[in-house]
CSV table of C-alpha atoms in Angstrom, one decimal:
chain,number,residue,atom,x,y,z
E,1,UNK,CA,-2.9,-119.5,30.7
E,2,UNK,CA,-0.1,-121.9,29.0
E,3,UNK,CA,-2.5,-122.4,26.2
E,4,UNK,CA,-2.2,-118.6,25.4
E,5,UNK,CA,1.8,-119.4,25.1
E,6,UNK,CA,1.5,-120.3,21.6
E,7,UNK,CA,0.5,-116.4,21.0
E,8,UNK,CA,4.0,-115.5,22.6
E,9,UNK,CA,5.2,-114.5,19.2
E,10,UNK,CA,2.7,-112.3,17.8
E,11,UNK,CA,1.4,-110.6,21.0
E,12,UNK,CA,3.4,-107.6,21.5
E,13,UNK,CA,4.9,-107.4,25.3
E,14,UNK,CA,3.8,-110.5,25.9
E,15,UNK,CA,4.9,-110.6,29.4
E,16,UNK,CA,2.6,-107.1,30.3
E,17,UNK,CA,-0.5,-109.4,28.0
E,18,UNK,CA,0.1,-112.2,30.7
E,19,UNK,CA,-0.1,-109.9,33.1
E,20,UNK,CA,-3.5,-107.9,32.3
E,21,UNK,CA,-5.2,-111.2,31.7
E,22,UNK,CA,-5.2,-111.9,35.3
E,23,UNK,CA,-6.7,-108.7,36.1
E,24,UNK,CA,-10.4,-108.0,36.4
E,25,UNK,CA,-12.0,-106.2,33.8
E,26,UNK,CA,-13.7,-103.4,34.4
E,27,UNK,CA,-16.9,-102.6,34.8
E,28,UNK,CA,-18.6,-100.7,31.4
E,29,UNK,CA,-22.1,-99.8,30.3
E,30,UNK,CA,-23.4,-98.1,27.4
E,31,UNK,CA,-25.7,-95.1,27.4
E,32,UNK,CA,-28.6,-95.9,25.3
E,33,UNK,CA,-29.5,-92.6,23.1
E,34,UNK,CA,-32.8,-94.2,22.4
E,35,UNK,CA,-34.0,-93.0,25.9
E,36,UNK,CA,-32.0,-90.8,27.8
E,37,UNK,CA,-29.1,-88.8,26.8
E,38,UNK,CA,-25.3,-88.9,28.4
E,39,UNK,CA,-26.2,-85.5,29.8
E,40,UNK,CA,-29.2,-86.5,31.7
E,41,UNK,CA,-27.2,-90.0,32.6
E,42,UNK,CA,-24.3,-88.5,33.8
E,43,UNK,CA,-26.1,-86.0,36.1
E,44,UNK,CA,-28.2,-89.0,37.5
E,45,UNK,CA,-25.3,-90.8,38.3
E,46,UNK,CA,-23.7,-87.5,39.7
E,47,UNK,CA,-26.9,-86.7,42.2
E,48,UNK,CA,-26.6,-90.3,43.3
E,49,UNK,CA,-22.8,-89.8,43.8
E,50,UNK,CA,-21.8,-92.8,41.8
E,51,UNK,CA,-18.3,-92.6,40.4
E,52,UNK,CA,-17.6,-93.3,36.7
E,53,UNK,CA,-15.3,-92.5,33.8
E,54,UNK,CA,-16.0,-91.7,29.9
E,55,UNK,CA,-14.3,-93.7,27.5
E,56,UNK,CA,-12.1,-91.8,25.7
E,57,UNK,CA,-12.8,-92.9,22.4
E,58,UNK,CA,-16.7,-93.6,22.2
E,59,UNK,CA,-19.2,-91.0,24.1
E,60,UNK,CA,-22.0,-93.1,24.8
E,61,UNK,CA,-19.8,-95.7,26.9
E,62,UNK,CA,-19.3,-95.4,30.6
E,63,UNK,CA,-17.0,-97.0,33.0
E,64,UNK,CA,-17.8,-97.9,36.9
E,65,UNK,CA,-16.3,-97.9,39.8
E,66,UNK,CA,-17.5,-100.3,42.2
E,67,UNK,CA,-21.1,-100.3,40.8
E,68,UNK,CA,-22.9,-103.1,39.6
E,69,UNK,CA,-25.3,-102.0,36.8
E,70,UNK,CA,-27.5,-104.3,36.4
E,71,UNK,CA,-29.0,-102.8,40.2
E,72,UNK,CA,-29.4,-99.1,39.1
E,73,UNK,CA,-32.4,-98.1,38.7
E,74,UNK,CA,-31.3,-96.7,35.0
E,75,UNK,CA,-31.1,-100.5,34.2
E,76,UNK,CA,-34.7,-101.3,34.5
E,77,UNK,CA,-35.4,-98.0,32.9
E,78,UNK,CA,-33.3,-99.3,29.9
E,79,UNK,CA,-31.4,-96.2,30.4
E,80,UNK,CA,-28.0,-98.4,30.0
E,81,UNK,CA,-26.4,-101.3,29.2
E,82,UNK,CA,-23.7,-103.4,30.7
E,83,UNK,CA,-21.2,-103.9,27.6
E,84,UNK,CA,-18.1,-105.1,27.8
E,85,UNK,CA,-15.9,-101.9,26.4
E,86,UNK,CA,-14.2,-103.7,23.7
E,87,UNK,CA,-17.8,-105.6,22.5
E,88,UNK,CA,-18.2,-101.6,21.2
E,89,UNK,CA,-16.1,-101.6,18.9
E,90,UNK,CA,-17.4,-104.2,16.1
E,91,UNK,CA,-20.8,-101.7,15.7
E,92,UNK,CA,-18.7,-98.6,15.4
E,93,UNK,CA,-16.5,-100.0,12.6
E,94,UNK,CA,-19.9,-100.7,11.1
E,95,UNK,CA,-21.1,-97.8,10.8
E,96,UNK,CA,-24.9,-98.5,10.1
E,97,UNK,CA,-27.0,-95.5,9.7
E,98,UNK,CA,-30.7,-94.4,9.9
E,99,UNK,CA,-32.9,-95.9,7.2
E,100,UNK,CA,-30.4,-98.6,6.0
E,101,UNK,CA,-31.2,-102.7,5.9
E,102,UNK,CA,-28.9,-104.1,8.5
E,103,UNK,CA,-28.0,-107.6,9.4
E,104,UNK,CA,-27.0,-109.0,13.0
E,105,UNK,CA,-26.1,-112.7,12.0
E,106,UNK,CA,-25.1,-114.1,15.0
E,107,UNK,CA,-26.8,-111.3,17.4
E,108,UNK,CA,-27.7,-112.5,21.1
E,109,UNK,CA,-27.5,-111.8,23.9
E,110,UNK,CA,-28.3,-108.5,21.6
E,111,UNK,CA,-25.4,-105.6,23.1
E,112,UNK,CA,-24.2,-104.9,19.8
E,113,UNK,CA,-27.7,-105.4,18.2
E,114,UNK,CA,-29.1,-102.6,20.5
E,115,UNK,CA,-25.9,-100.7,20.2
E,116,UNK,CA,-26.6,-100.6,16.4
E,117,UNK,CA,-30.3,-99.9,17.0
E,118,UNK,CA,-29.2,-96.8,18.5
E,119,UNK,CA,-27.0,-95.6,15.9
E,120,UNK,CA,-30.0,-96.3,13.3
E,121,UNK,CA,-31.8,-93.8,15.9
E,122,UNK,CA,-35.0,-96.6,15.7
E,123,UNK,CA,-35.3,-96.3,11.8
E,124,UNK,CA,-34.8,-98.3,9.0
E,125,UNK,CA,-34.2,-102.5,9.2
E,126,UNK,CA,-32.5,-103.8,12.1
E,127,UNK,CA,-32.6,-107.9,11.7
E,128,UNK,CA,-31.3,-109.9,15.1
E,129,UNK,CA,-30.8,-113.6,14.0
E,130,UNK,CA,-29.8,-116.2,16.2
E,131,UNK,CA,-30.4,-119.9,15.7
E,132,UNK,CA,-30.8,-120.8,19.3
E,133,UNK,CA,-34.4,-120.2,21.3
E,134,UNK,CA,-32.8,-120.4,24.7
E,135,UNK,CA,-30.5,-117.1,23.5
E,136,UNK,CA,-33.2,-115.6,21.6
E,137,UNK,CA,-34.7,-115.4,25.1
E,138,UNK,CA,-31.8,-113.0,26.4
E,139,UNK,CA,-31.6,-111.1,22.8
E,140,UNK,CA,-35.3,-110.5,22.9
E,141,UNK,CA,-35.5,-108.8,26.6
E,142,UNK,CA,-32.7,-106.8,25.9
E,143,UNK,CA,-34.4,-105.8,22.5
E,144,UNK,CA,-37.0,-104.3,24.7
E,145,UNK,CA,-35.5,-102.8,28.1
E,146,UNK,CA,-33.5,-101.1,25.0
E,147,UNK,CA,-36.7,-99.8,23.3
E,148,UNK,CA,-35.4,-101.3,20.0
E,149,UNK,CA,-38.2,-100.5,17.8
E,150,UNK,CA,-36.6,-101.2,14.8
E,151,UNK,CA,-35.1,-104.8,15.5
E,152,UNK,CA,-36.9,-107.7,13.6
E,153,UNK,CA,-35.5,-111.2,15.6
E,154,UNK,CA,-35.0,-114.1,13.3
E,155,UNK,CA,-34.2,-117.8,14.2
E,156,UNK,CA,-32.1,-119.7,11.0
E,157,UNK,CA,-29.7,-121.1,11.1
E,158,UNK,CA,-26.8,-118.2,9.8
E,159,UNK,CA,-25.0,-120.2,7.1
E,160,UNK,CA,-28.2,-121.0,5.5
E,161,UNK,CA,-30.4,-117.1,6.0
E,162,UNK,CA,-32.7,-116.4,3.1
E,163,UNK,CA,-31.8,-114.5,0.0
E,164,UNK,CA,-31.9,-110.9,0.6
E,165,UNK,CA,-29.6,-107.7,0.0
E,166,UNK,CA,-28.7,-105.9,2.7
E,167,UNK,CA,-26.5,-102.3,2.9
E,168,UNK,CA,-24.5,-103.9,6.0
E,169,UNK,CA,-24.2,-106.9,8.2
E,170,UNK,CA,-22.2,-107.4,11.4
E,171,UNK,CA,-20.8,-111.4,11.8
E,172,UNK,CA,-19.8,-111.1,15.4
E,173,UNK,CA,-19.0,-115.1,15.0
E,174,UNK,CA,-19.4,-117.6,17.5
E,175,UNK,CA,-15.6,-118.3,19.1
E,176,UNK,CA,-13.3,-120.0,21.2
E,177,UNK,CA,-13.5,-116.8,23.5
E,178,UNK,CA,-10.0,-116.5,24.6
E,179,UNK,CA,-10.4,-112.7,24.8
E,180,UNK,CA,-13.2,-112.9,27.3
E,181,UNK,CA,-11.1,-114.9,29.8
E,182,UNK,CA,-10.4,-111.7,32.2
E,183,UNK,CA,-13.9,-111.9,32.8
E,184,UNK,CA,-13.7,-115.8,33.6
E,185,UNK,CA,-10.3,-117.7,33.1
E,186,UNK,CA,-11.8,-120.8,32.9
E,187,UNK,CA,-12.7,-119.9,29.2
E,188,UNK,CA,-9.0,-121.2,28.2
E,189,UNK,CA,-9.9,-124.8,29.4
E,190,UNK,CA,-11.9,-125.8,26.7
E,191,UNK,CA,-9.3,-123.8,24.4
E,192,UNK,CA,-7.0,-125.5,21.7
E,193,UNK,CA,-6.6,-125.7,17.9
E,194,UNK,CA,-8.6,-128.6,17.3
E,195,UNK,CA,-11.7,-126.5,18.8
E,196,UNK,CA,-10.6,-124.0,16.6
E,197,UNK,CA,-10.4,-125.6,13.7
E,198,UNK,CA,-13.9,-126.7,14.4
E,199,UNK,CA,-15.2,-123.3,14.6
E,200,UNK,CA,-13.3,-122.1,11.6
E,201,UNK,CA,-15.5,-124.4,9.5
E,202,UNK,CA,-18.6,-122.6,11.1
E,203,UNK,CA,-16.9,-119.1,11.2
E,204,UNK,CA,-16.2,-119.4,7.3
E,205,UNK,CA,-19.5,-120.8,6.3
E,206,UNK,CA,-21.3,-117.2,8.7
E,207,UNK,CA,-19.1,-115.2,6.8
E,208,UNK,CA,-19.4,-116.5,3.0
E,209,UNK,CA,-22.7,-116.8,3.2
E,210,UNK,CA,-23.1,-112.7,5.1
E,211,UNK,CA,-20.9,-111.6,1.7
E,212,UNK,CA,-24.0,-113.8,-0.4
E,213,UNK,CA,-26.3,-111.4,1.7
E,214,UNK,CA,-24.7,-108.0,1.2
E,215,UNK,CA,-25.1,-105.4,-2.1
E,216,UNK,CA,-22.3,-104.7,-4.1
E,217,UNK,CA,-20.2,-101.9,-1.8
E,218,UNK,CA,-21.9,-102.6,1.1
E,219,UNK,CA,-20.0,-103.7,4.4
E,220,UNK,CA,-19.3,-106.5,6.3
E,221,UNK,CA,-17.9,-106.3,9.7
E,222,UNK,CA,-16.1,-109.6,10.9
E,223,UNK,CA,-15.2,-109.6,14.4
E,224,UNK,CA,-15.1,-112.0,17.3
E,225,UNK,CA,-13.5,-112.0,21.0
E,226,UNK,CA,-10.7,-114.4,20.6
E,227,UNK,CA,-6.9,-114.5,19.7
E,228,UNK,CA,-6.6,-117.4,17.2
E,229,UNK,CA,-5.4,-116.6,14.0
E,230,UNK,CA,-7.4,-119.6,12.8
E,231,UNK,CA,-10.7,-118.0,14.0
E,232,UNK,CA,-9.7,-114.4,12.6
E,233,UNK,CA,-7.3,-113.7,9.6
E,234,UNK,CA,-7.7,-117.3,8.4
E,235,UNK,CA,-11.6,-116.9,7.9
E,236,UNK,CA,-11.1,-113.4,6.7
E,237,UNK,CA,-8.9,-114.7,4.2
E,238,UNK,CA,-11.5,-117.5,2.9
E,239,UNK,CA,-13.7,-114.2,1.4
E,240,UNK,CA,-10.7,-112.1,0.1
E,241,UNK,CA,-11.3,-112.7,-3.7
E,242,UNK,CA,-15.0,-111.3,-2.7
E,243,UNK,CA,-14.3,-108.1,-0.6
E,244,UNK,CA,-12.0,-105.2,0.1
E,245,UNK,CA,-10.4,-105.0,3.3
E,246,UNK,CA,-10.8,-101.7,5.1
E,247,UNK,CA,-8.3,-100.3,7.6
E,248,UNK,CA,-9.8,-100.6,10.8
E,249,UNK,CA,-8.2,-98.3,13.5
E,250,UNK,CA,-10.2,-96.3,15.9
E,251,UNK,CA,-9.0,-92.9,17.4
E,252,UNK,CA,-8.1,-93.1,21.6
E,253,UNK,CA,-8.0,-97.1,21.1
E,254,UNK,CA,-4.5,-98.6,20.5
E,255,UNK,CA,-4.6,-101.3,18.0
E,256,UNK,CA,-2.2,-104.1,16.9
E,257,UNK,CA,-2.5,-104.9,13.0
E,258,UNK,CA,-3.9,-108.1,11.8
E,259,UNK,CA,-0.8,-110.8,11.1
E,260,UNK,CA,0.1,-110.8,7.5
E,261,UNK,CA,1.3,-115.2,8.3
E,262,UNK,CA,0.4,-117.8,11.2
E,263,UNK,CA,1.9,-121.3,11.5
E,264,UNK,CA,3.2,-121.4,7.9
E,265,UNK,CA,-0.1,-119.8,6.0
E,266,UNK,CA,0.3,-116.4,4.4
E,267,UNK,CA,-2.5,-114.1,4.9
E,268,UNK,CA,-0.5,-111.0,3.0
E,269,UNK,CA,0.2,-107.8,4.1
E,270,UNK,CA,-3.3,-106.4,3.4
E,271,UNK,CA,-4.3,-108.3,6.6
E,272,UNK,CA,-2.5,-105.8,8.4
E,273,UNK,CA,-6.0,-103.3,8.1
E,274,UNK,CA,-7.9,-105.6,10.5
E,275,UNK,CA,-7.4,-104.9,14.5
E,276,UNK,CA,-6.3,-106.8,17.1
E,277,UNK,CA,-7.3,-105.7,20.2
E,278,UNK,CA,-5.3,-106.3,23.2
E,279,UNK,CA,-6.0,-106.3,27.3
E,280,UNK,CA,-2.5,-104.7,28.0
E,281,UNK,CA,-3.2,-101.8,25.3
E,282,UNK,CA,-6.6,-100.5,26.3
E,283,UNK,CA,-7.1,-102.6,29.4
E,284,UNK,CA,-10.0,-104.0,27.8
E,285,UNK,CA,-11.1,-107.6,27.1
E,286,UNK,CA,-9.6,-108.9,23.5
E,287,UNK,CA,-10.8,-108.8,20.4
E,288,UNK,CA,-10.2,-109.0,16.6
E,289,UNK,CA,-12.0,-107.0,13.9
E,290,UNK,CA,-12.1,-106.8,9.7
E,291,UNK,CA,-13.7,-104.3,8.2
E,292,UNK,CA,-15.3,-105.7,4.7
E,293,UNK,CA,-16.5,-104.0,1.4
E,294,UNK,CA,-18.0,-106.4,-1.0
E,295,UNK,CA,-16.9,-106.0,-4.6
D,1,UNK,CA,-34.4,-122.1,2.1
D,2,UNK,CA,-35.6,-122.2,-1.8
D,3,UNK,CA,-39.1,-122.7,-1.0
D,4,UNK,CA,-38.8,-120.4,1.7
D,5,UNK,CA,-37.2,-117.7,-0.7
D,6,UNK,CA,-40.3,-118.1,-2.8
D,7,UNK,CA,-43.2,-117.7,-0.5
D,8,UNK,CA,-44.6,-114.2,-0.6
D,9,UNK,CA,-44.2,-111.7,2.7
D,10,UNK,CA,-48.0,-112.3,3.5
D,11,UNK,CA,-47.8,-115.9,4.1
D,12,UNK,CA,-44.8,-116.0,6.0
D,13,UNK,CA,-45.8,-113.4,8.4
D,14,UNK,CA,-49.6,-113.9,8.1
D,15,UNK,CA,-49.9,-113.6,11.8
D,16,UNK,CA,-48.7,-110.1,11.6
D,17,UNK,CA,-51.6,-107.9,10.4
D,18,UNK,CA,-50.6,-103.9,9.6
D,19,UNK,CA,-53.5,-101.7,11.2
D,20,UNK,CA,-54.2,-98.5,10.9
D,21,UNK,CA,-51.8,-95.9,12.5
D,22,UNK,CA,-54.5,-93.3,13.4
D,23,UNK,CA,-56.5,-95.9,15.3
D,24,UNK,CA,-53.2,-96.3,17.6
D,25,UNK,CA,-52.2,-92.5,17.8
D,26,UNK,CA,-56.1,-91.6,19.2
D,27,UNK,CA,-56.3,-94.6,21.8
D,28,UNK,CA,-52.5,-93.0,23.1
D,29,UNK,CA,-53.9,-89.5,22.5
D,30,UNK,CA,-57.3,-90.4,24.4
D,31,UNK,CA,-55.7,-92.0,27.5
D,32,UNK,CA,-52.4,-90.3,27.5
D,33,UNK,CA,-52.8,-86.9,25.8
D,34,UNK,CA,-50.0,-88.2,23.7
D,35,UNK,CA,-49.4,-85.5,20.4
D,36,UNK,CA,-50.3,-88.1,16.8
D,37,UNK,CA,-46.4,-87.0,15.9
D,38,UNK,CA,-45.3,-89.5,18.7
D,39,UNK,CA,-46.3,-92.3,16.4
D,40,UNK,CA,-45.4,-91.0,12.8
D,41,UNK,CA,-42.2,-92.9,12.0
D,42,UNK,CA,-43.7,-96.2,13.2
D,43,UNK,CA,-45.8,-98.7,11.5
D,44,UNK,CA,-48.3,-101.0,13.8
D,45,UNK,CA,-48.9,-104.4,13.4
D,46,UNK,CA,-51.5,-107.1,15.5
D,47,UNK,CA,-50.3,-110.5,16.3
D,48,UNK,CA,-53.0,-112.0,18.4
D,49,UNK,CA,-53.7,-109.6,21.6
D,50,UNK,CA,-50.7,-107.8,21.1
D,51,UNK,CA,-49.7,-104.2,19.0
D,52,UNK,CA,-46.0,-104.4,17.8
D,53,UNK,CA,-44.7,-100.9,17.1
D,54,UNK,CA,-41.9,-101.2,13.6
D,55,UNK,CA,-40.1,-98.8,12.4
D,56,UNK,CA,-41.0,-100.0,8.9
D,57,UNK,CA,-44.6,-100.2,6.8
D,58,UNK,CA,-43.1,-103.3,5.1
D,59,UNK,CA,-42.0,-106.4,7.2
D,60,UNK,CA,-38.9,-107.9,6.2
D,61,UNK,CA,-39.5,-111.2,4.1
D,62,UNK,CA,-38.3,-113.5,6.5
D,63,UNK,CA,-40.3,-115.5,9.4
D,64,UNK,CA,-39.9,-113.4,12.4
D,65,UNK,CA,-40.0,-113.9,15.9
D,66,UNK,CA,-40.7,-110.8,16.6
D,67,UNK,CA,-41.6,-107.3,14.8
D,68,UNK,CA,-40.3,-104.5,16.5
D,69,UNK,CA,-42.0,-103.5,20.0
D,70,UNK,CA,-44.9,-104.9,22.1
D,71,UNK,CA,-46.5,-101.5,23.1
D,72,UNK,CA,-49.9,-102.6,23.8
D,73,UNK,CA,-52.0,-106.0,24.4
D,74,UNK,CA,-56.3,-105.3,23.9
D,75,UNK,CA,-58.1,-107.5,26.0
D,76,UNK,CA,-62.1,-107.5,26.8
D,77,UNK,CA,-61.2,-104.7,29.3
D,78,UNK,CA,-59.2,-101.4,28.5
D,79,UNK,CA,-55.9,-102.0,26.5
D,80,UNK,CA,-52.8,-101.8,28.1
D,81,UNK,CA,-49.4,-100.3,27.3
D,82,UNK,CA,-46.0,-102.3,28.0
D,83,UNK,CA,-44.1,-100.6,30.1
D,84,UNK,CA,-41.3,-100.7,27.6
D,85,UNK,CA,-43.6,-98.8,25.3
D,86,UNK,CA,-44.0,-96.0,28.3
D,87,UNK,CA,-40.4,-96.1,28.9
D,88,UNK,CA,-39.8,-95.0,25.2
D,89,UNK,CA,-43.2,-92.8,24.2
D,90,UNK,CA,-44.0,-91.8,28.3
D,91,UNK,CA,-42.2,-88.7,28.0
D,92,UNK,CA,-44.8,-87.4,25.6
D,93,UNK,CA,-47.0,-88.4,27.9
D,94,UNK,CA,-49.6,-85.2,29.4
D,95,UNK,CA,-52.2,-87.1,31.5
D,96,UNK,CA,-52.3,-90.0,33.9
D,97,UNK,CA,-48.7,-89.7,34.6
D,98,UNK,CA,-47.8,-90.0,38.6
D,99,UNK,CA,-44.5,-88.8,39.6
D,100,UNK,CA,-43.3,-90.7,42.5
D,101,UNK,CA,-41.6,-90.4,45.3
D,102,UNK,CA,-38.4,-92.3,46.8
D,103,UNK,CA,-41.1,-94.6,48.9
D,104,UNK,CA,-43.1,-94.6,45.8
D,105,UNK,CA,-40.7,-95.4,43.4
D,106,UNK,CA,-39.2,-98.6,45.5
D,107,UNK,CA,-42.4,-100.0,46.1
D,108,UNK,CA,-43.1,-99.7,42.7
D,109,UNK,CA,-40.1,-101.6,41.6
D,110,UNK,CA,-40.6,-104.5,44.2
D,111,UNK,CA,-43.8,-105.1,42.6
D,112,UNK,CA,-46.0,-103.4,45.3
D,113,UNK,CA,-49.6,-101.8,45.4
D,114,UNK,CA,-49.8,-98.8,47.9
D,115,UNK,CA,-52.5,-95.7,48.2
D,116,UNK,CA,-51.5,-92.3,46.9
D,117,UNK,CA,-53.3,-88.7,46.1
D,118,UNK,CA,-53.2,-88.0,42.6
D,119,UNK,CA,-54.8,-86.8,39.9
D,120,UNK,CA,-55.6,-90.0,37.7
D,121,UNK,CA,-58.8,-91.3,35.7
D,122,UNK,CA,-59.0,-95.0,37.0
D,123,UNK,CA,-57.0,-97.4,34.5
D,124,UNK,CA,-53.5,-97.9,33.2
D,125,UNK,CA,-51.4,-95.2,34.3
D,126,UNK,CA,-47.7,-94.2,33.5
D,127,UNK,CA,-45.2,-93.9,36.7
D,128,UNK,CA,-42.6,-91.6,36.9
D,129,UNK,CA,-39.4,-91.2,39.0
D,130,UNK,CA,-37.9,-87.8,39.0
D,131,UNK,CA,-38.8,-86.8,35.6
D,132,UNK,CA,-38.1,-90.4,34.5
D,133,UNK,CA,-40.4,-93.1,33.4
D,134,UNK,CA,-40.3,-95.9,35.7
D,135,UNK,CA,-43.3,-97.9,33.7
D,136,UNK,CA,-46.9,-98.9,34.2
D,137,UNK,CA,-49.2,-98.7,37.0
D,138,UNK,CA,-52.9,-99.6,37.9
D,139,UNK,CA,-55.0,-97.0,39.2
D,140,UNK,CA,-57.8,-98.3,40.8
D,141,UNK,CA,-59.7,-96.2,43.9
D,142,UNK,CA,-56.9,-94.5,45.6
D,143,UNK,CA,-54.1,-97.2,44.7
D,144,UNK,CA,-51.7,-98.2,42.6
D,145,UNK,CA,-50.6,-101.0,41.5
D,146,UNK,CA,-47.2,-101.7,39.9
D,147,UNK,CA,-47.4,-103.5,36.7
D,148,UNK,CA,-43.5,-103.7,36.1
D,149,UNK,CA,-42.6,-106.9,34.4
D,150,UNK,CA,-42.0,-109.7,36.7
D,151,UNK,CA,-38.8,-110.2,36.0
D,152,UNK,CA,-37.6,-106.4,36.5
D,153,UNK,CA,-39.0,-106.5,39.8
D,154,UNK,CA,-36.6,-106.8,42.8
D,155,UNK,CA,-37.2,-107.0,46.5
D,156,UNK,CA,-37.9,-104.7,48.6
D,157,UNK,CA,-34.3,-102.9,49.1
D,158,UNK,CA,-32.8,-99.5,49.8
């Protein structure tokens, strides 16, 4: 946890933050449209007695009490999905919709790729790319429990993914992973600023080259699950003179507004339309989101 | 990437060959009773034994791993449908579909073969659980026999 003290300044109540972080998360899936619908799921789970909640701000997401998903039978029947309830967001800010090209740059193990195949109700151009076989693996099954029939998986390396022009793409960027550490605190170990520096390189090079890949007005959606400024509004900032920032705020989810200066770099107060999202606010896991419009 | 960027679709994917939507529809229609319209908005493509169901006529010019679905793989014996392809099309399903029971349904899941009445031509057959598809089964003289994916299967629990 001391690592997360150099966020004391821009976290708001960062005493109730501290708190959260020890708490477990809780337990969310997604309803996937593509084969049942949250009628027929929720009376499933009601027959069987199983206690859940809807999330307030998204109607296909579910949370558990004291279930594990991954044993109901609705899992094998690719009914849901266990998704993190903040790992939702990044899709919906999308947007992608039936018919369109779409990009997944950095897509297993595949729960925002499927989310989007869902929105896309099975049509148009879904591509999943992921540069490691061993996570392909995981993206691949998921692809199908899911019924994704319009997900195309592809293995290059992101920084360097052929020419093409596509209506949106989602950079859900490799990262320190600071936000997932409710799920396992360990995470913040192998946190610090050199490590991030390290992936801003990477993080930068994803996004540049996902603006390359996108038509003129079509989006961008940067997001990943950590706190560093150096991971979020500093590679945002590295495409500005590219894109439009779009505010990003989601009704029923509190937000916090991107910072507009970190550690003696000014981002500008345009950086205030991406999202920080905070455990104490939504108790969710973290995450940080920029919604793009190439010029 | 530049000489990637300038090889044609065919030759990157030239182990994806497009075939003939029709041909699909009647083989689902034949064993299934499935309506064509099940299959309309998807294209087909054959990689080796197996039919990838994509939601696009054109594959995108990059090399894929994959295409979509595996719905099907022919073999020297009857073809036979992926469970996730049941899970997804099964619903339109109006022949050799079994509804199972609680019994049924767990035995299925742990990977089981066990005898049942029904009324099934012998062959690959679709396995329900109250209303829902569970996946595919082998009917073969008075049994069946789950074909759910190894690595959906789980042990024999309540």
């Amino acid at each position: 946890m001391d690592h997360l003290d150099r966020y004391r300044r821009i976290i708001p109540d960062y005493p109730l933050f501290c708190e959260a972080m020890i708490q477990p998360l809780p337990v969310c899936v997604r309803i996937n449209s593509l084969k049942t619908s949250a009628d027929d799921l929720m009376s499933r789970l009601d027959k069987a007695r199983l206690s859940y909640r809807r999330l307030g701000w998204y109607r296909w997401g579910l949370r558990l009490n004291g279930i594990r998903p991954g044993l109901l039978i609705e899992h094998l029947m690719g009914h849901i999905h266990p998704q993190e309830e903040s790992s939702m967001i990044p899709p919906l800010v999308l947007d992608p919709q039936p018919g369109e090209k779409v990009l997944d740059l950095c897509a297993s193990p595949g729960s925002k790729t499927t989310q989007i195949a869902q929105m896309m109700e099975n049509d148009g151009i879904l591509v999943a790319n992921d540069p490691s076989p061993g996570r392909i693996v995981a993206l691949r099954a998921n692809c199908e429990r899911l019924g994704a029939a319009n997900v195309a998986v592809t293995r290059y390396d992101g920084r360097a993914f052929p020419r093409y022009e596509f209506d949106r793409i989602l950079v859900d960027a490799p990262c320190s992973g600071e936000g997932m550490a409710r799920k396992d605190l360990t995470v913040l170990k192998r946190c610090n600023l050199k490590r991030s520096m390290g992936l801003q390189r990477l993080q930068q090079a994803l996004l540049g080259r996902a603006v390359d890949l996108t038509r003129q007005g079509g989006v961008i959606v940067y997001s990943t699950c950590t706190y560093a400024p150096e991971e979020n509004e500093a590679v945002v900032e590295s495409v500005l003179d590219r894109v439009r920032l779009i505010d990003v705020d989601i009704p029923g989810l509190a937000r916090s507004r991107g910072l507009d200066a970190w550690d003696g770099n000014i981002f500008g107060e345009l950086m205030g339309r991406c999202a920080r999202y905070y455990p104490h606010h939504n108790d969710t896991g973290g995450f940080f989101v920029a919604k793009l419009i190439k010029r | 990437m530049i000489l990637e960027d300038s090889l044609s679709q065919s030759s990157l994917n030239a182990d994806f060959k497009l075939i003939d939507r029709d041909l699909i529809a009647d083989l689902w229609h034949s064993r299934f009773g499935m309506p064509p319209d099940a299959f309309q908005s998807f294209s087909f493509y054959r990689k080796a034994r197996m039919i990838w169901m994509f939601s696009e006529a054109m594959l995108p010019p990059f090399r894929l791993e994959t295409a979509g679905l595996r719905i099907m793989s022919m073999r020297k014996g009857p073809w036979k449908p992926t469970t996730y392809a049941l899970q997804l099309l099964g619903r339109y399903a109006t022949k050799n579909v079994v509804s199972l029971d609680e019994d049924g349904a767990r035995m299925f899941i742990a990977g089981g073969t066990f005898e049942i009445e029904a009324d099934l031509e012998e062959g690959y057959v679709i396995a329900t659980f109250e209303g829902q598809v569970l996946g595919c089964a082998l009917y073969s003289r008075g049994r069946l026999i789950s074909q759910l994916p190894k690595e959906r299967r789980r042990p024999d629990d309540p």
